[in-house]
JSON list of C-alpha atoms and ligand atoms in Angstrom, two decimals:
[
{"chain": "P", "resi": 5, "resn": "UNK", "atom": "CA", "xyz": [145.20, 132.15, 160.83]},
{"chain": "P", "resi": 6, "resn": "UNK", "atom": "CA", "xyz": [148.39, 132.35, 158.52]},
{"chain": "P", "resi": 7, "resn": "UNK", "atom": "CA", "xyz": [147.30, 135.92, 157.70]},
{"chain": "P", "resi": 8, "resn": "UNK", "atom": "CA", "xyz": [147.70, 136.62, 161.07]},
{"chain": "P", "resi": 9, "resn": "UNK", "atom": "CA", "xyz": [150.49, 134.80, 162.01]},
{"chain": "P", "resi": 10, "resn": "UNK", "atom": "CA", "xyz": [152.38, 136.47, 159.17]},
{"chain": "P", "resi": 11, "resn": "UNK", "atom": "CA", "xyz": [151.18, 140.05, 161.00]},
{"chain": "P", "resi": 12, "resn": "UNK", "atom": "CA", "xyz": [153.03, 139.04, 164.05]},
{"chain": "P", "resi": 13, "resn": "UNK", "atom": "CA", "xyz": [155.89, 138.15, 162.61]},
{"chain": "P", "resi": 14, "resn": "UNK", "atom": "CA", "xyz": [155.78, 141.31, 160.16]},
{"chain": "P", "resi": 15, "resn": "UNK", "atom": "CA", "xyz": [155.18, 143.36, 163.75]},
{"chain": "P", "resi": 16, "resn": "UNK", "atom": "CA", "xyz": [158.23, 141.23, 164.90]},
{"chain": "P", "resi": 17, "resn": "UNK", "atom": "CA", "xyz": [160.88, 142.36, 162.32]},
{"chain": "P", "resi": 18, "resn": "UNK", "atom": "CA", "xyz": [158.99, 145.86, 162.12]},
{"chain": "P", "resi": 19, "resn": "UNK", "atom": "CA", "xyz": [159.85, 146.33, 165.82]},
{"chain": "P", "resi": 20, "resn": "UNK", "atom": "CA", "xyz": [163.58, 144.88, 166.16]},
{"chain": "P", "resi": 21, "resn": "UNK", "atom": "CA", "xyz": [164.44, 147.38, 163.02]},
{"chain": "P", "resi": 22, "resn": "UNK", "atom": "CA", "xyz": [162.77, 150.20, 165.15]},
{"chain": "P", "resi": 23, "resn": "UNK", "atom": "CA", "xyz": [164.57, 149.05, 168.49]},
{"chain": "P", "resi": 24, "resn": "UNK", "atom": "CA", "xyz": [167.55, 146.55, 167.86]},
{"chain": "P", "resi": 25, "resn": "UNK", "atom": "CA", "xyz": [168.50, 144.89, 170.46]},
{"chain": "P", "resi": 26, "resn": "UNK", "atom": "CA", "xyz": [171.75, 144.07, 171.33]},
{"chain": "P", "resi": 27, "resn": "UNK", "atom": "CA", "xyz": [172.96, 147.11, 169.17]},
{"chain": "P", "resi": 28, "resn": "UNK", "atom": "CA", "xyz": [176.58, 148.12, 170.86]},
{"chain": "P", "resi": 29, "resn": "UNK", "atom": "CA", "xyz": [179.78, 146.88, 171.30]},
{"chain": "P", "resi": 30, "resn": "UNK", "atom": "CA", "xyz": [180.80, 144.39, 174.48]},
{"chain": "P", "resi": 31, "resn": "UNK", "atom": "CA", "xyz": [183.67, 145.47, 176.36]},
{"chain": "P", "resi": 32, "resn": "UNK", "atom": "CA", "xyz": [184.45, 141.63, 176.34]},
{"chain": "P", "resi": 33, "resn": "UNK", "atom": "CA", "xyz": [184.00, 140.96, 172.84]},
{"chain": "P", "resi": 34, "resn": "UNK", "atom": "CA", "xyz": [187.33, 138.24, 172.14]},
{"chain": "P", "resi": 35, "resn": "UNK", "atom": "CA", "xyz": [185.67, 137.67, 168.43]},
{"chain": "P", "resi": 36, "resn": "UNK", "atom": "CA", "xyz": [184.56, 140.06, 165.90]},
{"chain": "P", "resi": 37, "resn": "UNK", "atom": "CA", "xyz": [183.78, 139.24, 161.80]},
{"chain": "P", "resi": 38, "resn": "UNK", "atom": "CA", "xyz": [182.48, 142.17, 159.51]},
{"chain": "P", "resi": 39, "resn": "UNK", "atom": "CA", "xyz": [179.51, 141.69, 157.02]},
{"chain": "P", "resi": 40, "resn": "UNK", "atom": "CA", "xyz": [178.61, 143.51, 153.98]},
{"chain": "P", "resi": 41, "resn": "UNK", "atom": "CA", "xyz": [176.05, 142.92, 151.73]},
{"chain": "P", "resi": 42, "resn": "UNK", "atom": "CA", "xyz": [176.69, 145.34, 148.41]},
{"chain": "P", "resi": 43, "resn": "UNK", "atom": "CA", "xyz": [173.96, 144.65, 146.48]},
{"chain": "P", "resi": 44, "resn": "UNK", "atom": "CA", "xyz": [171.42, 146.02, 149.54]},
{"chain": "P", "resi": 45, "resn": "UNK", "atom": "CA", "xyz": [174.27, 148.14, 151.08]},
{"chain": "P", "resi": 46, "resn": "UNK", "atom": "CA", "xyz": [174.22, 146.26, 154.53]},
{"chain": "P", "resi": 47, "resn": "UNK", "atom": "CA", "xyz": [176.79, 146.23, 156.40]},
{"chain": "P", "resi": 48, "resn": "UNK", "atom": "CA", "xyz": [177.42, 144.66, 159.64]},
{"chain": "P", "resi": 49, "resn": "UNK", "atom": "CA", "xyz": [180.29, 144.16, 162.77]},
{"chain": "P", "resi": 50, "resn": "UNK", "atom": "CA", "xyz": [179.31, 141.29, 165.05]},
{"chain": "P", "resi": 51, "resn": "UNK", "atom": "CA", "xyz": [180.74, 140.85, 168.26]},
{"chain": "P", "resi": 52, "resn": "UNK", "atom": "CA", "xyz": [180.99, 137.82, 170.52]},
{"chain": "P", "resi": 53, "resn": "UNK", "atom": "CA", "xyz": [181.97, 137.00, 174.22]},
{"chain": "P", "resi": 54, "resn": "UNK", "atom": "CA", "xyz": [182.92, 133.29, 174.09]},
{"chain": "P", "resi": 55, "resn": "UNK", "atom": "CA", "xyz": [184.28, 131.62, 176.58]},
{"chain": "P", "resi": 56, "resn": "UNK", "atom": "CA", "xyz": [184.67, 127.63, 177.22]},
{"chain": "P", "resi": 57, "resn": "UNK", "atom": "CA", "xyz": [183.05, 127.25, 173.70]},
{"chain": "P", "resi": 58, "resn": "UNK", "atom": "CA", "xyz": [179.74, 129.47, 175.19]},
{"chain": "P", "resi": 59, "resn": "UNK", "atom": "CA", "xyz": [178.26, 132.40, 173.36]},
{"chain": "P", "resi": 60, "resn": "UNK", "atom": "CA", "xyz": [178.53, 134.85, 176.67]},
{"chain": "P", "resi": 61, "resn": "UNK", "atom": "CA", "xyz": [177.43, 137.84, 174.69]},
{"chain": "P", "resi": 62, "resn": "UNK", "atom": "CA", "xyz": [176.32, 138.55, 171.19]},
{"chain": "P", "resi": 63, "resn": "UNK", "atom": "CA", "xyz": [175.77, 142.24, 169.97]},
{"chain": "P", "resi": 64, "resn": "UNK", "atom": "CA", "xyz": [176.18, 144.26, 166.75]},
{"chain": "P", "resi": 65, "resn": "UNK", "atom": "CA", "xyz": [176.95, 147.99, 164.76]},
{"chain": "P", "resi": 66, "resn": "UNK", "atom": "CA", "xyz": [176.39, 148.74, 161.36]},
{"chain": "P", "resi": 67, "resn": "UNK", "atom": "CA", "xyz": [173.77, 150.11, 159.12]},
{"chain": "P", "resi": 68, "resn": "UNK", "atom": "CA", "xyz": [171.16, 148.13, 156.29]},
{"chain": "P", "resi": 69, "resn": "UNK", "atom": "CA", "xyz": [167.55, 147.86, 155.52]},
{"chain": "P", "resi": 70, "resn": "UNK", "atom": "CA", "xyz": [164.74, 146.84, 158.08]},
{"chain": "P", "resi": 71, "resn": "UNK", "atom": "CA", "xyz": [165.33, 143.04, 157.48]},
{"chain": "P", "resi": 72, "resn": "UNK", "atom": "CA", "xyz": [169.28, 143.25, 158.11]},
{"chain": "P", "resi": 73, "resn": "UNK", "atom": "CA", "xyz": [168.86, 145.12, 160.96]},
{"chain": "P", "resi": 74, "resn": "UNK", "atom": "CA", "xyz": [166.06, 143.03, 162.48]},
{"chain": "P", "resi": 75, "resn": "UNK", "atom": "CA", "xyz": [167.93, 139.88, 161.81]},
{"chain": "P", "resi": 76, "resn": "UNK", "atom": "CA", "xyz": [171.08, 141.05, 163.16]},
{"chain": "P", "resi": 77, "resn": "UNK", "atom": "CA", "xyz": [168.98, 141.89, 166.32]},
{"chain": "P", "resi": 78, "resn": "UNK", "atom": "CA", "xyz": [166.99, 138.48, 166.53]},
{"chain": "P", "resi": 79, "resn": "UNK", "atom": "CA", "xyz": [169.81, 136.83, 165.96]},
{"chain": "P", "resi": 80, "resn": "UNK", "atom": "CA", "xyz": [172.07, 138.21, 168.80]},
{"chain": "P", "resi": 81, "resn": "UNK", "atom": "CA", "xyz": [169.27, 137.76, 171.07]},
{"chain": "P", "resi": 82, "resn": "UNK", "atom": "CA", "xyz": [168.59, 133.90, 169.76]},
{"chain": "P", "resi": 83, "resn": "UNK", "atom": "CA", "xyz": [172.50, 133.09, 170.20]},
{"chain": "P", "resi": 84, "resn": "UNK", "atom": "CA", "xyz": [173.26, 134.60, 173.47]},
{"chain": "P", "resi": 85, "resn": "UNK", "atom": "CA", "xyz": [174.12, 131.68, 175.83]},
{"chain": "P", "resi": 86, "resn": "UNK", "atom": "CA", "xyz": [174.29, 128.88, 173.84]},
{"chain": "P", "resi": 87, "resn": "UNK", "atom": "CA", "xyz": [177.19, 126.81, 172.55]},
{"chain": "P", "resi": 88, "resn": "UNK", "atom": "CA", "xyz": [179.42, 127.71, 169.60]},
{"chain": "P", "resi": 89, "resn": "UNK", "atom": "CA", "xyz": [178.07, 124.00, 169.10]},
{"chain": "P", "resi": 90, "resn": "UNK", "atom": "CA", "xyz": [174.37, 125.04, 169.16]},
{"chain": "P", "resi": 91, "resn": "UNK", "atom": "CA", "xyz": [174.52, 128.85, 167.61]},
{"chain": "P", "resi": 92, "resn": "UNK", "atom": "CA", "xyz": [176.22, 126.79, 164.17]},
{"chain": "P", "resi": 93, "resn": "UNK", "atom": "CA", "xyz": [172.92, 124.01, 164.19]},
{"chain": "P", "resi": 94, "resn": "UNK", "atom": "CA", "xyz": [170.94, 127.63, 164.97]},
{"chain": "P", "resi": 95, "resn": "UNK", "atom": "CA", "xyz": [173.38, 129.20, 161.48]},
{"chain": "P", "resi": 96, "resn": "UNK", "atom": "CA", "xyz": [172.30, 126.01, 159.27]},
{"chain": "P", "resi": 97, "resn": "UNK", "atom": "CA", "xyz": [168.70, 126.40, 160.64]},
{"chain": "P", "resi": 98, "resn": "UNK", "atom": "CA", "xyz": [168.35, 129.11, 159.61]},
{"chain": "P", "resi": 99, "resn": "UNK", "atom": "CA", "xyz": [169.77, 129.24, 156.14]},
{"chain": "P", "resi": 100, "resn": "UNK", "atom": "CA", "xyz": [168.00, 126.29, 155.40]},
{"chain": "P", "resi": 101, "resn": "UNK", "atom": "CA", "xyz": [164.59, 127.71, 156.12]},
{"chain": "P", "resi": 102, "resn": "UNK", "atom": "CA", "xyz": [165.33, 130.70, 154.05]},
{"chain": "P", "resi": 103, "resn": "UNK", "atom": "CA", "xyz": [167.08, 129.38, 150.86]},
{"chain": "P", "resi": 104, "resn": "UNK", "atom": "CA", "xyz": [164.16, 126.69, 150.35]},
{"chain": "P", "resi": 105, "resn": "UNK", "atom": "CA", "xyz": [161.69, 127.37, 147.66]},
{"chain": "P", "resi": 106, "resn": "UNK", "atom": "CA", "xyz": [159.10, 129.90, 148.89]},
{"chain": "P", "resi": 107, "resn": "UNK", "atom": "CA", "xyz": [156.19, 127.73, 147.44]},
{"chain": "P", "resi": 108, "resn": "UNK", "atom": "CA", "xyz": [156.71, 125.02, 150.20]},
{"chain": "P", "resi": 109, "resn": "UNK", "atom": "CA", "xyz": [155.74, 125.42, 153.92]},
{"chain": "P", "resi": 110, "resn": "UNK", "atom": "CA", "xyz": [159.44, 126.33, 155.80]},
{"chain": "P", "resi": 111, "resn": "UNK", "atom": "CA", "xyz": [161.24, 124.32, 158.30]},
{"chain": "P", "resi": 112, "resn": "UNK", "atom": "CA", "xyz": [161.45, 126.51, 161.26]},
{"chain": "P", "resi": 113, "resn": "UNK", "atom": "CA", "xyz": [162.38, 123.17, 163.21]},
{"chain": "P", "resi": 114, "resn": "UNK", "atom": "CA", "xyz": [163.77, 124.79, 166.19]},
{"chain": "P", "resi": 115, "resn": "UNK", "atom": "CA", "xyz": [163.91, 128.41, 165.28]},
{"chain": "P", "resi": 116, "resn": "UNK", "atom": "CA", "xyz": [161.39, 129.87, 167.54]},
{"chain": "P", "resi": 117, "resn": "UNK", "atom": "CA", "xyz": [161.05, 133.44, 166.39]},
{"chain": "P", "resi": 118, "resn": "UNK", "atom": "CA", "xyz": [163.39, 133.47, 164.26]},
{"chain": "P", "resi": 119, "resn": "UNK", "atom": "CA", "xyz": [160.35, 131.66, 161.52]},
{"chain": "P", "resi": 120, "resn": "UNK", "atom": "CA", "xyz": [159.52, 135.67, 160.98]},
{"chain": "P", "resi": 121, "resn": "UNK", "atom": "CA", "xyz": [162.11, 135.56, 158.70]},
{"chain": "P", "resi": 122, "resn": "UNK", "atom": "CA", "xyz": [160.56, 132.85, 156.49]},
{"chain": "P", "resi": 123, "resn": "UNK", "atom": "CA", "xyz": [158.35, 135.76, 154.52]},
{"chain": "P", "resi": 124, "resn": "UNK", "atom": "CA", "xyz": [161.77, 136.66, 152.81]},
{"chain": "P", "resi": 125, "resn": "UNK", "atom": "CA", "xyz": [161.94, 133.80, 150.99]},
{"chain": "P", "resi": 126, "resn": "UNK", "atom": "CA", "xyz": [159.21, 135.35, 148.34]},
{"chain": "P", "resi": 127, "resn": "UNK", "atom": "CA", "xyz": [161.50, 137.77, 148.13]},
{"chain": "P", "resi": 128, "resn": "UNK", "atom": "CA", "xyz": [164.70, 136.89, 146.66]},
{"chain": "P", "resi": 129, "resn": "UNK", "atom": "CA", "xyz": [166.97, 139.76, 146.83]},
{"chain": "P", "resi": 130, "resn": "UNK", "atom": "CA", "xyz": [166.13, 140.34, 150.64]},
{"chain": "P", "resi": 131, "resn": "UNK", "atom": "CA", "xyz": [166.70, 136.19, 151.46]},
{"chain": "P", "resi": 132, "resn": "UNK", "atom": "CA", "xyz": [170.72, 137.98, 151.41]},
{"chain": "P", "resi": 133, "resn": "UNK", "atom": "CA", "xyz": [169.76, 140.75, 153.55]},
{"chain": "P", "resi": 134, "resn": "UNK", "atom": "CA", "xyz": [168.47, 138.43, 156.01]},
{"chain": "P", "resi": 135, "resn": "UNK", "atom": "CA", "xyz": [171.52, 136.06, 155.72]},
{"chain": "P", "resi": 136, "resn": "UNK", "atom": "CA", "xyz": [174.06, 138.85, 156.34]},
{"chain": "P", "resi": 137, "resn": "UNK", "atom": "CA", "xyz": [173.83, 138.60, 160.49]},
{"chain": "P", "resi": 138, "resn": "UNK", "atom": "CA", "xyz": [173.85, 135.19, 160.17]},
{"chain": "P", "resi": 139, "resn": "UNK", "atom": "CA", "xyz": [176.83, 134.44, 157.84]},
{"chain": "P", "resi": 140, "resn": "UNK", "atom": "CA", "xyz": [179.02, 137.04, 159.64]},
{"chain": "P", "resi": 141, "resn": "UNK", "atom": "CA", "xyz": [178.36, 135.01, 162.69]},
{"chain": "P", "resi": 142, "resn": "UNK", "atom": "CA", "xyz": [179.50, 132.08, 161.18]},
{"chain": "P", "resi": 143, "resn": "UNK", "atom": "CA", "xyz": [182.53, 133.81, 160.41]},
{"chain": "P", "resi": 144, "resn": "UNK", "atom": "CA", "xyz": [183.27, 135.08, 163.87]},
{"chain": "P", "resi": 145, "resn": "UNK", "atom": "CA", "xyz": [182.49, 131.53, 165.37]},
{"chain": "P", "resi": 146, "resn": "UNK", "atom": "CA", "xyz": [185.43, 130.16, 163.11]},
{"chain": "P", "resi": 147, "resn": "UNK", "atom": "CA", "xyz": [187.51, 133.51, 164.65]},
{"chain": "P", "resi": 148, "resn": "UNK", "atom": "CA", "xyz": [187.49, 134.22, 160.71]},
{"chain": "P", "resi": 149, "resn": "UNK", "atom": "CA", "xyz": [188.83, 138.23, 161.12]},
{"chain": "P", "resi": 150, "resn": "UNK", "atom": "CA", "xyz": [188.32, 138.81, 157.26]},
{"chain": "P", "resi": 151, "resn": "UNK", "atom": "CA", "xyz": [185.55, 140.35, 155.91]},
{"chain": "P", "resi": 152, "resn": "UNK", "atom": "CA", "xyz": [182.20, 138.58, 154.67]},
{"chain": "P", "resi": 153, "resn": "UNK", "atom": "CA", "xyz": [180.72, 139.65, 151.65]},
{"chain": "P", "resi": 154, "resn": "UNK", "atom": "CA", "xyz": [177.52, 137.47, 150.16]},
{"chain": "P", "resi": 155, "resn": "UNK", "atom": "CA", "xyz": [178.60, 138.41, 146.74]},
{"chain": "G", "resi": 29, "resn": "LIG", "atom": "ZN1", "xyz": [169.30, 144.74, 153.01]}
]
């Protein structure tokens, strides 16, 4: 069973890195916070329509590896119409699932899909790669313009 579930989720990030999805730039984008990730060479833009405290729209440019560009993709999807309120809880979620120790089973809590990511934890110098999306959203939800580096 976990062989397989791990499959799915490897067919997961395998497709989102083939076909990202949200992967332009909003005409209504009001916030926008750049990522870069030097040690993998990620880097990202995010864009975000918010509007009374609402994620209207969430989509991204930028080049990395496979598990930036997946999580940059599952990630716009995941945050698209929730609250600034909820896409934070979704930020800390996911950090904390992959920054624990790879030995224990995660906490995908309310993740959904976004568990797929929970393989990278095995593999340190990707846990950043997967981050990226997710930092530089925290960024743009605090209208941070500067640019987010996980060095
Ligand atoms: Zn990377």
């Amino acid at each position: 069973m976990t062989t397989d579930l791990s499959d799915l989720y490897q067919q997961l990030i395998v497709d989102h890195n083939r076909n990202p999805r949200n992967f332009r730039v909003p005409p209504d984008a009001n916030r926008t916070a750049e990522g870069d990730n030097p040690l993998c060479g990620d880097r990202i833009t995010l864009y975000l329509h918010v509007e009374d405290g609402r994620v209207l729209d969430a989509a991204f440019q930028g080049s990395g590896c496979a598990i930036s560009r997946a999580s940059a993709s599952m990630m716009t999807q995941a945050v698209q119409g929730k609250t600034e309120e909820e896409a934070g809880r979704l930020f800390k979620a996911f950090h904390t699932m992959v920054t624990s120790p790879a030995t224990a089973p995660p906490d995908t809590g309310d993740l959904g899909k976004l568990a797929a990511f929970a393989g990278v934890r095995a593999f340190p110098a990707r846990v950043k790669c997967a981050n990226l999306p997710w930092h530089t959203l925290h960024a743009a939800l605090a209208a941070k313009t500067e640019r987010v580096s996980t060095e």
